[in-house]
């Protein structure tokens, strides 16, 4: 759409000079010799920009400026004056004028000022329209972002699961040990009334509990005989190694704390830091019980899987020493069938 410019000045020669130059630039032009004529044009036509003389017979240009801005705040107004009056200039800018030109003026300078002012007007209108539509756009995009984030979290979890399966295979764990203890952890945590986001942190901590074993030599990790003292010192580094691996990843900092403490004991005789009681992260205290459940009910190279009843006796015996007694009470309320369902694994015996 062709840009429309109105020149308001009581000097006909100046009006003609401006209209000639503006028409040559492709603008649609109107001119007015005073405020009343200007009002008539403004009421009858859409005007994008007004070149407005300040000193005119009758109403001053400042009064006309106020009227123009009350009709349309988007109309660009450039004040024109033969008098260099900083106070008047600042007042006009305060009232909404976009620029201020002194007579006598250079026509090329005027054309540049007009182009710049119209570009500012365009950007201002576009920004307002964008802001008006922003809420609708945000609502639409929020749904898309939520979907993308859900897919991203699923990708994270699938990647972590694949990594853990590879580690379990390296250690020749029976079945999917890490995935089972993750399911057992979630079951016990849910029975304790724990919900998201803590539940998700505990699930990842359980899944990744042995990630530090990636830094343990196969000669130690896969040794068929008992480890000697030096080898045990090396093996006991894996909680710290796991913590170092995970703590640098922002969304795994919570699981990292659980991994670091997953071999601590309630009575303070565990490792690596010999912390005790409630100083051990809750997720680690929960994990201690479910890891024992999975270890005892799985086949090992040196023994066959033990019956579920043996697990119950061991948990009762070690309550208050290896295990948090409060968590033991919840553990004992969960029937065998729920554990088997969670682990997709049928226990022997009974």
Tab-separated table of C-alpha atoms in Angstrom:
chain	number	residue	atom	x	y	z
A	1	UNK	CA	0.000	0.000	0.000
A	2	UNK	CA	1.324	3.456	-0.988
A	3	UNK	CA	2.563	5.531	1.961
A	4	UNK	CA	0.600	8.769	2.487
A	5	UNK	CA	2.275	11.964	3.742
A	6	UNK	CA	0.573	15.200	4.790
A	7	UNK	CA	2.600	18.448	4.792
A	8	UNK	CA	1.180	21.169	7.054
A	9	UNK	CA	2.833	24.585	6.685
A	10	UNK	CA	1.535	28.117	6.169
A	11	UNK	CA	4.299	28.825	3.601
A	12	UNK	CA	3.139	27.596	0.191
A	13	UNK	CA	6.641	27.523	-1.268
A	14	UNK	CA	7.824	25.092	1.421
A	15	UNK	CA	4.757	22.896	0.930
A	16	UNK	CA	5.330	22.744	-2.829
A	17	UNK	CA	9.027	21.964	-2.380
A	18	UNK	CA	8.252	19.086	-0.023
A	19	UNK	CA	5.353	17.679	-2.053
A	20	UNK	CA	7.431	17.710	-5.258
A	21	UNK	CA	10.339	15.869	-3.597
A	22	UNK	CA	8.079	13.390	-1.834
A	23	UNK	CA	6.019	12.628	-4.931
A	24	UNK	CA	9.242	11.913	-6.813
A	25	UNK	CA	10.045	9.309	-4.120
A	26	UNK	CA	6.714	7.568	-4.710
A	27	UNK	CA	4.776	8.868	-1.727
A	28	UNK	CA	1.095	9.861	-1.984
A	29	UNK	CA	0.971	13.493	-0.849
A	30	UNK	CA	-1.512	15.917	0.702
A	31	UNK	CA	-0.837	19.444	1.820
A	32	UNK	CA	-2.537	21.892	4.169
A	33	UNK	CA	-1.909	25.583	4.815
A	34	UNK	CA	-3.154	25.520	8.392
A	35	UNK	CA	-4.598	23.450	11.240
A	36	UNK	CA	-8.239	23.499	10.059
A	37	UNK	CA	-7.384	22.277	6.565
A	38	UNK	CA	-5.119	19.630	8.107
A	39	UNK	CA	-7.945	18.360	10.338
A	40	UNK	CA	-10.194	17.919	7.312
A	41	UNK	CA	-7.596	15.835	5.483
A	42	UNK	CA	-6.821	13.744	8.572
A	43	UNK	CA	-10.526	12.970	9.089
A	44	UNK	CA	-11.050	12.052	5.430
A	45	UNK	CA	-7.921	10.057	4.623
A	46	UNK	CA	-5.512	7.560	6.124
A	47	UNK	CA	-2.257	9.413	6.719
A	48	UNK	CA	0.954	7.607	7.632
A	49	UNK	CA	3.195	10.597	8.274
A	50	UNK	CA	2.701	14.328	8.918
A	51	UNK	CA	5.316	17.047	8.382
A	52	UNK	CA	3.976	19.631	10.819
A	53	UNK	CA	5.098	23.237	11.131
A	54	UNK	CA	5.081	24.481	14.721
A	55	UNK	CA	4.439	28.205	14.119
A	56	UNK	CA	1.167	28.695	12.165
A	57	UNK	CA	-1.740	31.162	12.366
A	58	UNK	CA	-4.480	29.977	14.706
A	59	UNK	CA	-3.668	26.753	16.537
A	60	UNK	CA	-0.004	25.974	17.071
A	61	UNK	CA	1.587	22.862	15.646
A	62	UNK	CA	1.866	21.510	19.192
A	63	UNK	CA	-1.947	21.542	19.527
A	64	UNK	CA	-2.314	19.801	16.164
A	65	UNK	CA	0.258	17.207	17.274
A	66	UNK	CA	-1.920	16.355	20.285
A	67	UNK	CA	-4.985	15.962	18.035
A	68	UNK	CA	-3.128	13.734	15.555
A	69	UNK	CA	-1.866	11.430	18.297
A	70	UNK	CA	-5.342	11.223	19.845
A	71	UNK	CA	-6.725	10.116	16.464
A	72	UNK	CA	-3.962	7.578	15.776
A	73	UNK	CA	-0.896	6.954	17.891
A	74	UNK	CA	0.653	5.137	14.914
A	75	UNK	CA	0.763	8.244	12.697
A	76	UNK	CA	4.342	9.487	12.416
A	77	UNK	CA	4.711	13.218	13.135
A	78	UNK	CA	7.860	15.167	12.283
A	79	UNK	CA	7.863	18.723	13.635
A	80	UNK	CA	9.270	21.506	11.457
A	81	UNK	CA	10.364	24.909	12.846
A	82	UNK	CA	12.473	27.935	11.902
A	83	UNK	CA	13.359	28.512	15.548
A	84	UNK	CA	15.882	26.407	17.461
A	85	UNK	CA	14.012	25.984	20.732
A	86	UNK	CA	15.206	22.992	22.728
A	87	UNK	CA	12.406	23.276	25.288
A	88	UNK	CA	9.705	23.188	22.568
A	89	UNK	CA	11.488	20.368	20.773
A	90	UNK	CA	11.618	18.230	23.942
A	91	UNK	CA	7.959	18.980	24.653
A	92	UNK	CA	6.974	17.806	21.161
A	93	UNK	CA	8.996	14.585	21.550
A	94	UNK	CA	7.319	14.022	24.917
A	95	UNK	CA	3.898	14.422	23.270
A	96	UNK	CA	4.703	11.773	20.668
A	97	UNK	CA	6.574	13.542	17.851
A	98	UNK	CA	9.029	11.232	16.129
A	99	UNK	CA	11.607	13.823	15.083
A	100	UNK	CA	12.305	17.553	14.809
A	101	UNK	CA	13.610	19.403	11.717
A	102	UNK	CA	14.922	22.984	11.576
A	103	UNK	CA	14.362	25.379	8.686
A	104	UNK	CA	16.033	25.986	6.331
A	105	UNK	CA	16.432	22.264	5.717
A	106	UNK	CA	18.286	20.095	3.243
A	107	UNK	CA	15.694	18.118	1.264
A	108	UNK	CA	17.870	14.980	1.191
A	109	UNK	CA	18.150	15.180	4.959
A	110	UNK	CA	14.362	15.457	5.207
A	111	UNK	CA	13.883	12.417	2.955
A	112	UNK	CA	16.313	10.382	5.085
A	113	UNK	CA	14.494	11.422	8.264
A	114	UNK	CA	11.165	10.390	6.723
A	115	UNK	CA	12.498	6.976	5.650
A	116	UNK	CA	13.963	6.330	9.091
A	117	UNK	CA	10.774	7.429	10.863
A	118	UNK	CA	8.576	5.247	8.641
A	119	UNK	CA	10.848	2.263	9.269
A	120	UNK	CA	10.546	2.835	13.026
A	121	UNK	CA	6.767	3.042	12.591
A	122	UNK	CA	6.744	-0.266	10.701
A	123	UNK	CA	8.790	-1.991	13.367
A	124	UNK	CA	6.619	-0.523	16.126
A	125	UNK	CA	3.407	-1.786	14.499
A	126	UNK	CA	4.904	-5.195	13.797
A	127	UNK	CA	6.076	-5.487	17.377
A	128	UNK	CA	2.641	-4.547	18.738
A	129	UNK	CA	0.950	-7.089	16.483
A	130	UNK	CA	3.474	-9.677	17.543
A	131	UNK	CA	2.816	-8.941	21.210
A	132	UNK	CA	-0.941	-9.132	20.622
A	133	UNK	CA	-0.570	-12.595	19.097
A	134	UNK	CA	2.121	-13.746	21.494
A	135	UNK	CA	-0.196	-15.355	24.045
A	136	UNK	CA	-1.850	-17.492	21.390
A	137	UNK	CA	1.488	-18.426	19.884
A	138	UNK	CA	2.961	-19.245	23.286
A	139	UNK	CA	0.038	-21.525	24.088
A	140	UNK	CA	0.444	-23.366	20.801
A	141	UNK	CA	4.214	-23.612	21.081
A	142	UNK	CA	4.083	-24.658	24.728
A	143	UNK	CA	2.206	-27.774	23.684
A	144	UNK	CA	4.813	-28.484	21.030
A	145	UNK	CA	7.661	-27.881	23.485
A	146	UNK	CA	6.093	-30.197	26.055
A	147	UNK	CA	5.827	-32.904	23.430
A	148	UNK	CA	9.434	-32.341	22.344
A	149	UNK	CA	10.651	-32.383	25.960
A	150	UNK	CA	8.779	-35.615	26.602
A	151	UNK	CA	10.430	-37.168	23.554
A	152	UNK	CA	13.802	-35.824	24.719
A	153	UNK	CA	13.355	-37.323	28.204
A	154	UNK	CA	12.385	-40.633	26.630
A	155	UNK	CA	15.521	-40.482	24.500
A	156	UNK	CA	17.613	-39.776	27.627
A	157	UNK	CA	16.056	-42.717	29.429
A	158	UNK	CA	16.456	-45.075	26.463
A	159	UNK	CA	20.108	-44.062	26.133
A	160	UNK	CA	20.757	-44.598	29.839
A	161	UNK	CA	19.014	-47.972	29.741
A	162	UNK	CA	21.101	-49.101	26.760
A	163	UNK	CA	24.285	-48.032	28.561
A	164	UNK	CA	23.315	-49.866	31.741
A	165	UNK	CA	22.430	-53.036	29.817
A	166	UNK	CA	25.898	-52.964	28.303
A	167	UNK	CA	27.432	-52.623	31.791
A	168	UNK	CA	25.309	-55.456	33.156
A	169	UNK	CA	26.395	-57.638	30.253
A	170	UNK	CA	30.042	-56.794	30.941
A	171	UNK	CA	29.676	-57.917	34.557
A	172	UNK	CA	27.644	-60.957	33.457
A	173	UNK	CA	24.738	-59.951	35.708
A	174	UNK	CA	21.786	-62.332	35.612
A	175	UNK	CA	19.043	-60.883	33.438
A	176	UNK	CA	18.516	-57.120	33.647
A	177	UNK	CA	19.734	-56.506	37.175
A	178	UNK	CA	19.847	-52.700	36.971
A	179	UNK	CA	16.393	-52.437	35.412
A	180	UNK	CA	14.918	-54.754	38.040
A	181	UNK	CA	16.360	-52.807	40.969
A	182	UNK	CA	15.027	-49.629	39.351
A	183	UNK	CA	11.526	-51.148	39.257
A	184	UNK	CA	11.861	-52.422	42.828
A	185	UNK	CA	13.048	-48.982	43.977
A	186	UNK	CA	10.023	-47.312	42.388
A	187	UNK	CA	7.646	-49.819	43.983
A	188	UNK	CA	9.083	-49.364	47.481
A	189	UNK	CA	9.287	-45.563	47.100
A	190	UNK	CA	5.676	-45.366	45.925
A	191	UNK	CA	4.570	-47.478	48.883
A	192	UNK	CA	6.329	-44.929	51.103
A	193	UNK	CA	4.258	-42.163	49.504
A	194	UNK	CA	7.058	-40.661	47.433
A	195	UNK	CA	5.981	-39.021	44.169
A	196	UNK	CA	7.548	-37.021	41.361
A	197	UNK	CA	10.039	-35.502	40.917
A	198	UNK	CA	11.792	-37.412	43.724
A	199	UNK	CA	10.554	-40.732	42.351
A	200	UNK	CA	12.202	-40.085	38.974
A	201	UNK	CA	15.488	-39.150	40.654
A	202	UNK	CA	15.462	-42.378	42.666
A	203	UNK	CA	14.601	-44.455	39.605
A	204	UNK	CA	17.567	-43.065	37.655
A	205	UNK	CA	19.851	-43.439	40.666
A	206	UNK	CA	18.903	-47.100	40.975
A	207	UNK	CA	19.315	-47.704	37.251
A	208	UNK	CA	22.770	-46.110	37.246
A	209	UNK	CA	23.974	-47.347	40.632
A	210	UNK	CA	26.907	-49.311	39.213
A	211	UNK	CA	27.911	-46.853	36.464
A	212	UNK	CA	31.234	-46.334	38.268
A	213	UNK	CA	32.241	-49.925	37.543
A	214	UNK	CA	33.072	-48.745	34.041
A	215	UNK	CA	36.322	-47.572	35.627
A	216	UNK	CA	37.113	-50.874	37.366
A	217	UNK	CA	39.454	-53.353	35.716
A	218	UNK	CA	37.954	-56.563	34.307
A	219	UNK	CA	40.590	-58.496	36.249
A	220	UNK	CA	38.907	-57.323	39.444
A	221	UNK	CA	35.308	-57.010	38.294
A	222	UNK	CA	35.165	-60.498	36.746
A	223	UNK	CA	37.523	-62.313	39.099
A	224	UNK	CA	35.938	-65.713	39.925
A	225	UNK	CA	37.658	-65.954	43.324
A	226	UNK	CA	37.469	-63.729	46.382
A	227	UNK	CA	39.087	-60.313	46.061
A	228	UNK	CA	42.189	-59.589	48.118
A	229	UNK	CA	42.522	-56.446	50.233
A	230	UNK	CA	44.101	-54.351	47.476
A	231	UNK	CA	41.442	-55.432	45.008
A	232	UNK	CA	38.679	-54.540	47.462
A	233	UNK	CA	40.152	-51.062	47.847
A	234	UNK	CA	39.983	-50.666	44.080
A	235	UNK	CA	36.432	-52.090	43.858
A	236	UNK	CA	35.214	-49.717	46.543
A	237	UNK	CA	36.178	-46.763	44.352
A	238	UNK	CA	33.195	-47.373	42.046
A	239	UNK	CA	30.634	-45.270	44.001
A	240	UNK	CA	32.972	-42.260	43.784
A	241	UNK	CA	33.705	-42.952	40.129
A	242	UNK	CA	29.970	-43.142	39.440
A	243	UNK	CA	29.393	-39.858	41.244
A	244	UNK	CA	32.140	-38.142	39.263
A	245	UNK	CA	30.641	-39.373	35.985
A	246	UNK	CA	27.070	-38.279	36.753
A	247	UNK	CA	27.467	-35.122	38.832
A	248	UNK	CA	28.710	-33.153	35.840
A	249	UNK	CA	25.409	-33.765	34.028
A	250	UNK	CA	22.800	-31.299	35.284
A	251	UNK	CA	19.741	-33.551	35.159
A	252	UNK	CA	21.672	-36.419	36.820
A	253	UNK	CA	23.012	-34.525	39.847
A	254	UNK	CA	20.258	-35.926	42.100
A	255	UNK	CA	20.870	-39.548	40.997
A	256	UNK	CA	24.628	-38.915	41.415
A	257	UNK	CA	24.160	-38.357	45.183
A	258	UNK	CA	22.246	-41.623	45.439
A	259	UNK	CA	24.901	-43.494	43.444
A	260	UNK	CA	27.655	-42.121	45.695
A	261	UNK	CA	25.975	-43.508	48.827
A	262	UNK	CA	24.459	-46.766	47.535
A	263	UNK	CA	26.945	-48.917	49.535
A	264	UNK	CA	26.567	-47.014	52.818
A	265	UNK	CA	24.971	-48.887	55.725
A	266	UNK	CA	22.468	-47.551	58.213
A	267	UNK	CA	24.848	-48.214	61.142
A	268	UNK	CA	27.697	-46.302	59.495
A	269	UNK	CA	29.893	-49.286	58.576
A	270	UNK	CA	29.447	-48.987	54.817
A	271	UNK	CA	31.571	-47.217	52.221
A	272	UNK	CA	32.946	-44.921	50.837
A	273	UNK	CA	32.250	-42.316	53.567
A	274	UNK	CA	30.855	-44.374	56.473
A	275	UNK	CA	27.860	-42.078	56.863
A	276	UNK	CA	24.970	-43.365	58.962
A	277	UNK	CA	21.231	-43.070	59.549
A	278	UNK	CA	19.369	-40.211	57.905
A	279	UNK	CA	22.634	-38.711	56.657
A	280	UNK	CA	22.441	-41.344	53.935
A	281	UNK	CA	20.241	-40.094	51.056
A	282	UNK	CA	16.749	-41.584	51.235
A	283	UNK	CA	17.084	-43.073	47.763
A	284	UNK	CA	20.242	-44.908	48.803
A	285	UNK	CA	18.538	-46.307	51.921
A	286	UNK	CA	15.660	-47.575	49.778
A	287	UNK	CA	18.078	-49.016	47.239
A	288	UNK	CA	19.966	-50.981	49.904
A	289	UNK	CA	16.881	-53.127	50.516
A	290	UNK	CA	15.908	-53.751	46.905
A	291	UNK	CA	19.491	-54.497	45.874
A	292	UNK	CA	19.599	-57.187	48.564
A	293	UNK	CA	16.272	-58.540	47.286
A	294	UNK	CA	17.580	-58.830	43.727
A	295	UNK	CA	20.998	-60.189	44.737
A	296	UNK	CA	19.530	-62.951	46.915
A	297	UNK	CA	16.813	-64.022	44.460
A	298	UNK	CA	19.139	-64.173	41.421
A	299	UNK	CA	21.471	-66.986	40.416
A	300	UNK	CA	25.163	-66.319	41.017
A	301	UNK	CA	28.228	-68.270	39.779
A	302	UNK	CA	28.879	-69.431	43.335
A	303	UNK	CA	25.265	-70.268	44.314
A	304	UNK	CA	21.734	-70.732	43.094
A	305	UNK	CA	19.011	-68.126	43.748
A	306	UNK	CA	17.658	-68.149	47.302
A	307	UNK	CA	13.924	-68.324	48.079
A	308	UNK	CA	11.951	-65.161	48.813
A	309	UNK	CA	11.504	-66.272	52.423
A	310	UNK	CA	15.282	-66.085	52.902
A	311	UNK	CA	15.177	-62.455	51.820
A	312	UNK	CA	12.516	-61.673	54.423
A	313	UNK	CA	14.615	-63.243	57.167
A	314	UNK	CA	17.740	-61.387	56.052
A	315	UNK	CA	15.916	-58.045	55.944
A	316	UNK	CA	14.545	-58.591	59.458
A	317	UNK	CA	17.965	-59.652	60.755
A	318	UNK	CA	19.743	-56.613	59.311
A	319	UNK	CA	17.119	-54.025	60.256
A	320	UNK	CA	18.861	-51.203	62.095
A	321	UNK	CA	22.337	-52.280	60.981
A	322	UNK	CA	22.442	-52.555	57.203
A	323	UNK	CA	18.931	-51.222	56.609
A	324	UNK	CA	16.803	-48.295	57.781
A	325	UNK	CA	14.247	-49.891	60.161
A	326	UNK	CA	11.450	-47.547	59.078
A	327	UNK	CA	11.913	-48.545	55.445
A	328	UNK	CA	12.117	-52.197	56.481
A	329	UNK	CA	8.612	-51.919	57.946
A	330	UNK	CA	7.248	-50.735	54.606
A	331	UNK	CA	9.254	-53.344	52.703
A	332	UNK	CA	7.728	-56.151	54.780
A	333	UNK	CA	4.163	-55.027	53.961
A	334	UNK	CA	4.655	-55.576	50.227
A	335	UNK	CA	3.588	-59.079	49.157
A	336	UNK	CA	5.845	-61.320	47.114
A	337	UNK	CA	3.507	-61.096	44.111
A	338	UNK	CA	3.995	-57.313	43.890
A	339	UNK	CA	7.780	-57.703	43.856
A	340	UNK	CA	7.577	-60.379	41.161
A	341	UNK	CA	5.250	-58.208	39.095
A	342	UNK	CA	7.540	-55.180	39.427
A	343	UNK	CA	10.649	-57.124	38.467
A	344	UNK	CA	8.955	-59.336	35.855
A	345	UNK	CA	10.895	-62.105	37.536
A	346	UNK	CA	9.589	-65.122	39.418
A	347	UNK	CA	11.381	-65.978	42.654
A	348	UNK	CA	12.289	-69.521	43.638
A	349	UNK	CA	10.760	-71.381	46.549
A	350	UNK	CA	7.387	-71.080	48.180
